Short mmCIF file of N, CA and C in Angstrom, two decimals:
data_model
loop_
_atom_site.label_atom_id
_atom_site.label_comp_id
_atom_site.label_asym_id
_atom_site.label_seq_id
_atom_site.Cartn_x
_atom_site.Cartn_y
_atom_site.Cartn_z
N UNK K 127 -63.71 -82.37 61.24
CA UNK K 127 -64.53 -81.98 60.11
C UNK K 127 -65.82 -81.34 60.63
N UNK K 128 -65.88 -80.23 60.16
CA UNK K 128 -67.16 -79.36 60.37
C UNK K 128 -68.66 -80.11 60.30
N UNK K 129 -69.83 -80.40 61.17
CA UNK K 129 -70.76 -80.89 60.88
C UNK K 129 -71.73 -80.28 61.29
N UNK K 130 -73.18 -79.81 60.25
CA UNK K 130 -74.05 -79.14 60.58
C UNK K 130 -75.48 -80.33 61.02
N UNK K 131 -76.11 -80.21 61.91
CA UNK K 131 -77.08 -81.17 62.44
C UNK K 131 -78.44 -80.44 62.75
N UNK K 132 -79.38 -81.02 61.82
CA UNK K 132 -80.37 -79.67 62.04
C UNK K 132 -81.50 -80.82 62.54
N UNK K 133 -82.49 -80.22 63.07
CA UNK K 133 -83.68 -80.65 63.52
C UNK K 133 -85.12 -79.66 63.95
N UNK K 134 -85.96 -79.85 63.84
CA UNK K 134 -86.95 -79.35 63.73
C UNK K 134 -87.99 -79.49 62.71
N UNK K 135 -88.87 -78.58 62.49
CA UNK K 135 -89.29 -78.86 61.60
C UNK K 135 -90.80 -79.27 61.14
N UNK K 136 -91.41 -79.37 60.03
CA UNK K 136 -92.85 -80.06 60.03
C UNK K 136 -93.97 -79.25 59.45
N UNK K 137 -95.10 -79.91 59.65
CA UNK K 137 -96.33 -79.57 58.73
C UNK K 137 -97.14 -78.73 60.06
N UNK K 138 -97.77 -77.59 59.31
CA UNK K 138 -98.44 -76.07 60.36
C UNK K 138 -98.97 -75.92 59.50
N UNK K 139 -100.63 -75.38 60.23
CA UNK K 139 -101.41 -74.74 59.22
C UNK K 139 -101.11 -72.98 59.07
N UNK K 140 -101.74 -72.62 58.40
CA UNK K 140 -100.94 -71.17 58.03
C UNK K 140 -101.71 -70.07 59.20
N UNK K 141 -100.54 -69.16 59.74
CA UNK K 141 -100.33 -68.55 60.69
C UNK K 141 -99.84 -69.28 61.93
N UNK K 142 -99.63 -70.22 61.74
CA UNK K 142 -98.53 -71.53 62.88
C UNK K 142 -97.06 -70.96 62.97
N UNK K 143 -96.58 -71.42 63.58
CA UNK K 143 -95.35 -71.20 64.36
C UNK K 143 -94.66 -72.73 64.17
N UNK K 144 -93.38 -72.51 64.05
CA UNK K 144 -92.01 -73.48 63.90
C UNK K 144 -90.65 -73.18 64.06
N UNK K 145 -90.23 -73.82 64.84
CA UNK K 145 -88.46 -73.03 65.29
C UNK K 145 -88.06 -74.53 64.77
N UNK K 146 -86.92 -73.77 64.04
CA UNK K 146 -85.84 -74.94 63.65
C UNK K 146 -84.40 -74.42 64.00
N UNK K 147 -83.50 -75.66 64.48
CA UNK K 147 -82.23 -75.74 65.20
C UNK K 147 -81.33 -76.40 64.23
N UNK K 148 -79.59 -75.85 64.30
CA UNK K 148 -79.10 -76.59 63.47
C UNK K 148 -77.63 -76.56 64.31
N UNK K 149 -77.42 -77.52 64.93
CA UNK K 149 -75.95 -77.53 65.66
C UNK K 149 -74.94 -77.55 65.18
N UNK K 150 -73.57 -76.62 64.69
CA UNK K 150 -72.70 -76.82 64.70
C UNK K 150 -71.31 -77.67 65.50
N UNK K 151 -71.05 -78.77 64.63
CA UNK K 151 -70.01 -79.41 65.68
C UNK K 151 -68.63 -79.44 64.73
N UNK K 152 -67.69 -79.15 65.24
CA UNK K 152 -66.33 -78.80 65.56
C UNK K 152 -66.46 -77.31 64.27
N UNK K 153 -66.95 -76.56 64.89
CA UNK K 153 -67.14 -75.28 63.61
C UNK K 153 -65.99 -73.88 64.32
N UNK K 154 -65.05 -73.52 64.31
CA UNK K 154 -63.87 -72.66 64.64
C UNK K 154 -64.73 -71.45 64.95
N UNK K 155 -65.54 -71.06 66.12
CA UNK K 155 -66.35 -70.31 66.12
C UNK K 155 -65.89 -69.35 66.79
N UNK K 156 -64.42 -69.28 66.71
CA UNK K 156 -62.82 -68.04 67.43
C UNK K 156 -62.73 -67.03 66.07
N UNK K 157 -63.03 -67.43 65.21
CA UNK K 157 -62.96 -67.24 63.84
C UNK K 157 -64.34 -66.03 63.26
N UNK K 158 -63.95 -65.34 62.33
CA UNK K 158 -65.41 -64.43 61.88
C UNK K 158 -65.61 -65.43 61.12
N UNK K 159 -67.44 -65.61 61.20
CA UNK K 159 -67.75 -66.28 60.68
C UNK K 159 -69.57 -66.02 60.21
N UNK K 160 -69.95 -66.87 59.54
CA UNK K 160 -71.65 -66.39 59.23
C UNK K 160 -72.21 -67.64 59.31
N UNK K 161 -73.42 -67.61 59.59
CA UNK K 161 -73.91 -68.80 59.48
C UNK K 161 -75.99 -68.10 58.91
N UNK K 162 -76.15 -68.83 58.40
CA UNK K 162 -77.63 -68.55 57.30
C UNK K 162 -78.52 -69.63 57.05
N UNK K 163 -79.82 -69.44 57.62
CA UNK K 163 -80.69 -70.25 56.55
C UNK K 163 -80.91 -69.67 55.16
N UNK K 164 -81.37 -70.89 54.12
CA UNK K 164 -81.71 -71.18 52.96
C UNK K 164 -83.08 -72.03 53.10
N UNK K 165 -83.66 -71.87 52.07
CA UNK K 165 -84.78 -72.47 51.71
C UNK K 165 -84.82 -73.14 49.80
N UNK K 166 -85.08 -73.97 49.60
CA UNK K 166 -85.62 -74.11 48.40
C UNK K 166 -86.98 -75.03 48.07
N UNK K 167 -87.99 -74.18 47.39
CA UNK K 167 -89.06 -74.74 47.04
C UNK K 167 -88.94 -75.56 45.92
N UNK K 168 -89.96 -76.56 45.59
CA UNK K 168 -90.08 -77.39 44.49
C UNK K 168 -90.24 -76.56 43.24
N UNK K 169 -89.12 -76.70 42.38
CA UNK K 169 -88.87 -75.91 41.33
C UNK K 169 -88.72 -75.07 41.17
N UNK K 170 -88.25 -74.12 42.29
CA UNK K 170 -87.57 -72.81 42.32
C UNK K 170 -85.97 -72.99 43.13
N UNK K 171 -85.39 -71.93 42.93
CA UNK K 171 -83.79 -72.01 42.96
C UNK K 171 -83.74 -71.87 44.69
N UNK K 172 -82.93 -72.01 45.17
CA UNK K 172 -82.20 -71.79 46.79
C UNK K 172 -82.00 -70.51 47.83
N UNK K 173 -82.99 -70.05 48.45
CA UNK K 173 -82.72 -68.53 48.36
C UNK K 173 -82.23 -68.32 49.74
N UNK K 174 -81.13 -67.31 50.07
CA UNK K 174 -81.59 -66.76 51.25
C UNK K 174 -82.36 -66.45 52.75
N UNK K 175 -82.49 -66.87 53.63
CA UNK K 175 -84.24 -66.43 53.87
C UNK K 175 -83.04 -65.69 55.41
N UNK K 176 -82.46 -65.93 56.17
CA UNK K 176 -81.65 -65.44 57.57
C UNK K 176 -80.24 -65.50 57.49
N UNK K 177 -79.72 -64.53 57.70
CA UNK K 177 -78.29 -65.02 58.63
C UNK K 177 -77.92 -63.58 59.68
N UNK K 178 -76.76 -64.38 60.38
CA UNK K 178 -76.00 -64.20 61.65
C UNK K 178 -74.42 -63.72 61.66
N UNK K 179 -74.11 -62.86 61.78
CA UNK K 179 -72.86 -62.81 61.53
C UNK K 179 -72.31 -63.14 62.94
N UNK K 180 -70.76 -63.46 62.64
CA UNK K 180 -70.28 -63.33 64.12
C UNK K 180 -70.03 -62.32 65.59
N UNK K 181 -70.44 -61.04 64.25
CA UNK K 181 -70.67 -59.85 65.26
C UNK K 181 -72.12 -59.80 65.85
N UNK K 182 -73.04 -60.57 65.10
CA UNK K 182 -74.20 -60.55 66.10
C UNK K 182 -75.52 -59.71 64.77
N UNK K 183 -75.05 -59.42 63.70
CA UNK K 183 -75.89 -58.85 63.21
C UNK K 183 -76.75 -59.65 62.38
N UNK K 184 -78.13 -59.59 62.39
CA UNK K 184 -78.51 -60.39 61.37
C UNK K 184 -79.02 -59.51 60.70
N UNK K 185 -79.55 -60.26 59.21
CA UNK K 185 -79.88 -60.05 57.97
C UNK K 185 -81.02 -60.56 57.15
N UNK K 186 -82.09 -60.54 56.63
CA UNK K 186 -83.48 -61.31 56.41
C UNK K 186 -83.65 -60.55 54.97
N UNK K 187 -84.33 -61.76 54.51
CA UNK K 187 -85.21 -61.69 52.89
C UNK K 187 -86.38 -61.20 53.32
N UNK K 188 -86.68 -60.14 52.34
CA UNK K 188 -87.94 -59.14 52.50
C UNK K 188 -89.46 -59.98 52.95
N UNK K 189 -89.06 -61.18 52.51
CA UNK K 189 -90.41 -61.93 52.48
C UNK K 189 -90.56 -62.52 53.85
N UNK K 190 -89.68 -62.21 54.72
CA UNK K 190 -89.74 -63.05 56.22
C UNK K 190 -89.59 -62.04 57.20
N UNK K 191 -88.90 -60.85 56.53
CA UNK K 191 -88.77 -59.77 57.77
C UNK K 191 -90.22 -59.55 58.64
N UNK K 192 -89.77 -59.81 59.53
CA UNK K 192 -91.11 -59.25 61.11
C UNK K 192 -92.02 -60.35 61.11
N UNK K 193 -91.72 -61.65 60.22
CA UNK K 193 -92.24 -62.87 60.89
C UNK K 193 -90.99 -63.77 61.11
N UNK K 194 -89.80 -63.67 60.65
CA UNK K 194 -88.64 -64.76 60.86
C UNK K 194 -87.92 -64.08 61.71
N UNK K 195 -87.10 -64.90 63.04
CA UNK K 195 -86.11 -64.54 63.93
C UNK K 195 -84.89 -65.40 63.46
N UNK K 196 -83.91 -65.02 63.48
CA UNK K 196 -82.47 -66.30 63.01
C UNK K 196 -81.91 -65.43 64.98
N UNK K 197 -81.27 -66.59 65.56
CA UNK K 197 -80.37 -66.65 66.35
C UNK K 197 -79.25 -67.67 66.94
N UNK K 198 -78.42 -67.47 67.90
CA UNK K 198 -77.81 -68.32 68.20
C UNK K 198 -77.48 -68.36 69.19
N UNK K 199 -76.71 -70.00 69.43
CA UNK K 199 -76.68 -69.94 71.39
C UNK K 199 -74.95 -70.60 71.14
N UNK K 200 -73.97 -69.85 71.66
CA UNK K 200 -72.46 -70.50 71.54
C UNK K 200 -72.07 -71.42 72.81
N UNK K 201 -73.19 -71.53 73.26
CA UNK K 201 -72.86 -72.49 74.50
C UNK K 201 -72.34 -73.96 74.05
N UNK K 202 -71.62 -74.24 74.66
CA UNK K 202 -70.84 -75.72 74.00
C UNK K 202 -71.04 -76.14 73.14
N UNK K 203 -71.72 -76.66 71.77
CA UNK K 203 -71.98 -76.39 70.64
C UNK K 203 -72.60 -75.42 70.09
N UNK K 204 -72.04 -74.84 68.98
CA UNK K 204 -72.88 -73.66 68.34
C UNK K 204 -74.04 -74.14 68.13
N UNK K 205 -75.21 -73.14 68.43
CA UNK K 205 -76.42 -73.74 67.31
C UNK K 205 -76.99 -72.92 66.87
N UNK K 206 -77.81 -72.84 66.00
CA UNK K 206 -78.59 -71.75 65.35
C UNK K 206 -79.78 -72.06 65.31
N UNK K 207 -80.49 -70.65 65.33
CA UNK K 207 -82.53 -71.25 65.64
C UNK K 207 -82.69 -70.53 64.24
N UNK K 208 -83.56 -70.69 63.97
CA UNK K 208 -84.88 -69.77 62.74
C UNK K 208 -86.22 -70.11 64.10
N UNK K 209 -86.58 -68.87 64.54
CA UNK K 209 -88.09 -68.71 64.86
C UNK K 209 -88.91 -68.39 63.73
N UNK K 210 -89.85 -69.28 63.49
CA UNK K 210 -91.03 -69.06 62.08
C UNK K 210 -92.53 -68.65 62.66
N UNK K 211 -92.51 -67.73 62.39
CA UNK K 211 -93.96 -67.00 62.84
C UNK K 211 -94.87 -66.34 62.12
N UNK K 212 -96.20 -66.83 62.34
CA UNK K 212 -97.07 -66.29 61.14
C UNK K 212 -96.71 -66.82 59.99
N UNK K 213 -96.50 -68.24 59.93
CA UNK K 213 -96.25 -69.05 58.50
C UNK K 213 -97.28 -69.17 57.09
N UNK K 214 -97.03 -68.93 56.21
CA UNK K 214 -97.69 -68.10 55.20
C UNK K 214 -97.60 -69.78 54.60
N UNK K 215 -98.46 -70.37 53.06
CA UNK K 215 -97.91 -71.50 52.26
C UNK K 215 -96.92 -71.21 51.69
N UNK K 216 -96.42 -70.12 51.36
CA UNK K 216 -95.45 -69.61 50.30
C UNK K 216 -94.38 -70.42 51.19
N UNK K 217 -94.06 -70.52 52.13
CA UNK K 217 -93.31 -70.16 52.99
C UNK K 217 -92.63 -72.19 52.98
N UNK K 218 -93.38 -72.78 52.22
CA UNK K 218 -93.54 -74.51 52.62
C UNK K 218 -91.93 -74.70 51.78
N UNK K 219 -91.07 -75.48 52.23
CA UNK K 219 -89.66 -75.72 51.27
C UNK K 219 -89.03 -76.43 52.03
N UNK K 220 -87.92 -76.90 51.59
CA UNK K 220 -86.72 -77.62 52.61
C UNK K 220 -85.64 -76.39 52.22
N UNK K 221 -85.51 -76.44 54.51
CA UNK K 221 -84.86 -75.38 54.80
C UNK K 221 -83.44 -75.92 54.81
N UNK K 222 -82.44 -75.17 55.14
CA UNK K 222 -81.44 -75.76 54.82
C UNK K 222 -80.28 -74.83 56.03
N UNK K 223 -79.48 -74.87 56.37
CA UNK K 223 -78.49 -74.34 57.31
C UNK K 223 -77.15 -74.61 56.79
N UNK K 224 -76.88 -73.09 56.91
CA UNK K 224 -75.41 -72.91 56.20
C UNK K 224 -74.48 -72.58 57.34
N UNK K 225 -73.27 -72.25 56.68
CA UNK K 225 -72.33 -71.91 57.59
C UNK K 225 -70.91 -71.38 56.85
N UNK K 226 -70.36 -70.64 57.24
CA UNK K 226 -68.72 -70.12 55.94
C UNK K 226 -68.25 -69.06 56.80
N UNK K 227 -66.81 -69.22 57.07
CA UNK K 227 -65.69 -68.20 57.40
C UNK K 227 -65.65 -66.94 56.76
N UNK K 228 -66.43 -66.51 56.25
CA UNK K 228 -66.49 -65.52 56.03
C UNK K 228 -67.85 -64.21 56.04
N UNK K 229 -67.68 -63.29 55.71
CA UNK K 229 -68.94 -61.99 56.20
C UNK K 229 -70.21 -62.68 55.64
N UNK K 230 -71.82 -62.22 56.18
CA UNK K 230 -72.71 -62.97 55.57
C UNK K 230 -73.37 -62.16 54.26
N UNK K 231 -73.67 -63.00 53.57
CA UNK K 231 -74.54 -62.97 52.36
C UNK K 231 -75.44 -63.74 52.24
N UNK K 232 -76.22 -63.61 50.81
CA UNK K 232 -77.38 -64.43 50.61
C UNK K 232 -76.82 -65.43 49.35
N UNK K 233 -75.88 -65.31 48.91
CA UNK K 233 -75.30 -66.17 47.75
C UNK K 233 -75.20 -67.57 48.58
N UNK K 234 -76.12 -68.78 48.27
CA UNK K 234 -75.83 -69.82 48.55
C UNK K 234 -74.40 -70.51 48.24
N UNK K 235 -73.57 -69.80 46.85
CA UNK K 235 -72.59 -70.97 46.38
C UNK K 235 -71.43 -70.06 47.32
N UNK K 236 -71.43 -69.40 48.26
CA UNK K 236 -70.20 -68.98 48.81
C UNK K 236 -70.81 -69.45 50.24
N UNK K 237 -71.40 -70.51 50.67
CA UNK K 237 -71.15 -71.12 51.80
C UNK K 237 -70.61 -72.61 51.08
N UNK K 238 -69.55 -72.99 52.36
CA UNK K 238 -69.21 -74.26 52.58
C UNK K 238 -69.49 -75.55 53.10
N UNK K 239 -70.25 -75.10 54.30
CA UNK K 239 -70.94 -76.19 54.76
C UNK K 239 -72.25 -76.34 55.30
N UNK K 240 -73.08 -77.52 55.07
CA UNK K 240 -74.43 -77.15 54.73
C UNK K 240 -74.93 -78.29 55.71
N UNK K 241 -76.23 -78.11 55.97
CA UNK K 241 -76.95 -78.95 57.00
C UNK K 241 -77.45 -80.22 55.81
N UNK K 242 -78.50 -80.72 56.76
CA UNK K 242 -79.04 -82.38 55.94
C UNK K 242 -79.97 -81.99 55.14
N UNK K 243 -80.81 -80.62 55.74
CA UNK K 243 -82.26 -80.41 55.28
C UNK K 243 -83.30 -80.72 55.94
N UNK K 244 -84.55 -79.76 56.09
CA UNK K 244 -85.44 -80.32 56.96
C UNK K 244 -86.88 -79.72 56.28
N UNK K 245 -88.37 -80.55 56.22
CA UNK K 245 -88.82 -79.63 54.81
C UNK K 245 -89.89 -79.54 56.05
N UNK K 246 -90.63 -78.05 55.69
CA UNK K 246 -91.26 -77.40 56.25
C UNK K 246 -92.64 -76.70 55.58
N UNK K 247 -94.08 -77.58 55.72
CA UNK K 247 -94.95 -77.67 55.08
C UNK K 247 -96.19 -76.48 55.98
N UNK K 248 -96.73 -75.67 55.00
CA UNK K 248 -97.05 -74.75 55.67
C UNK K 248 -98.98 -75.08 54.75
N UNK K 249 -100.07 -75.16 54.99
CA UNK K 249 -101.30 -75.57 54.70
C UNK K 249 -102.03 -74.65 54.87
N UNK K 250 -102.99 -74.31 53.92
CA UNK K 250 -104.00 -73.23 53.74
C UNK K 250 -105.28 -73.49 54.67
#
């Protein structure tokens, strides 16, 4: 069974820096596949914010381009980073790490498997 394991994370004052990791374990990574952060703030819906395709391309929400990096390392477990740079408050939510067999998008309900969550507090 597919398991996403994320860690990182935490409270930065704004223009701080935060990399968050999310390990894939037993994830068919022979397979095309995508893997994406999400974010959702308190009382707003689940959005988008990175992803990775298996060809290597990534993809970013307008609001993170040229401060967010998404990457990955396939060394014996998959894992995936978000580099967070120049952290804005907007930016404060529990992040979330996706993953799905198929091409990437930003539609949260077409991933399958999802990390624990990790919330990421950004201070004026």
């Amino acid at each position: 069974q597919v398991q996403l394991v994320q860690s990182g994370g935490g409270s930065v004052q704004s223009g701080g820096s935060l990399r968050l990791s999310c390990a894939a374990f037993r994830f068919p990574v022979s397979r095309r596949y995508c893997m994406a952060w999400f974010r959702q703030a308190p009382g707003k819906e689940r959005e988008g914010v990175a992803a990775i395709g298996s060809d290597g391309v990534t993809s970013y929400a307008d609001s993170v381009k040229g401060r967010f990096t998404i990457s990955r390392d396939n060394a014996k477990a998959m894992t995936l980073y978000l580099q967070m740079n120049s952290l804005k408050p907007e930016d404060t939510a529990i992040y979330y790490c996706a993953a799905e067999l198929k091409p990437c998008g930003f539609s949260s309900g077409t991933y399958t498997y999802w990390g624990q969550g990790t919330q990421v507090t950004v201070s004026s």
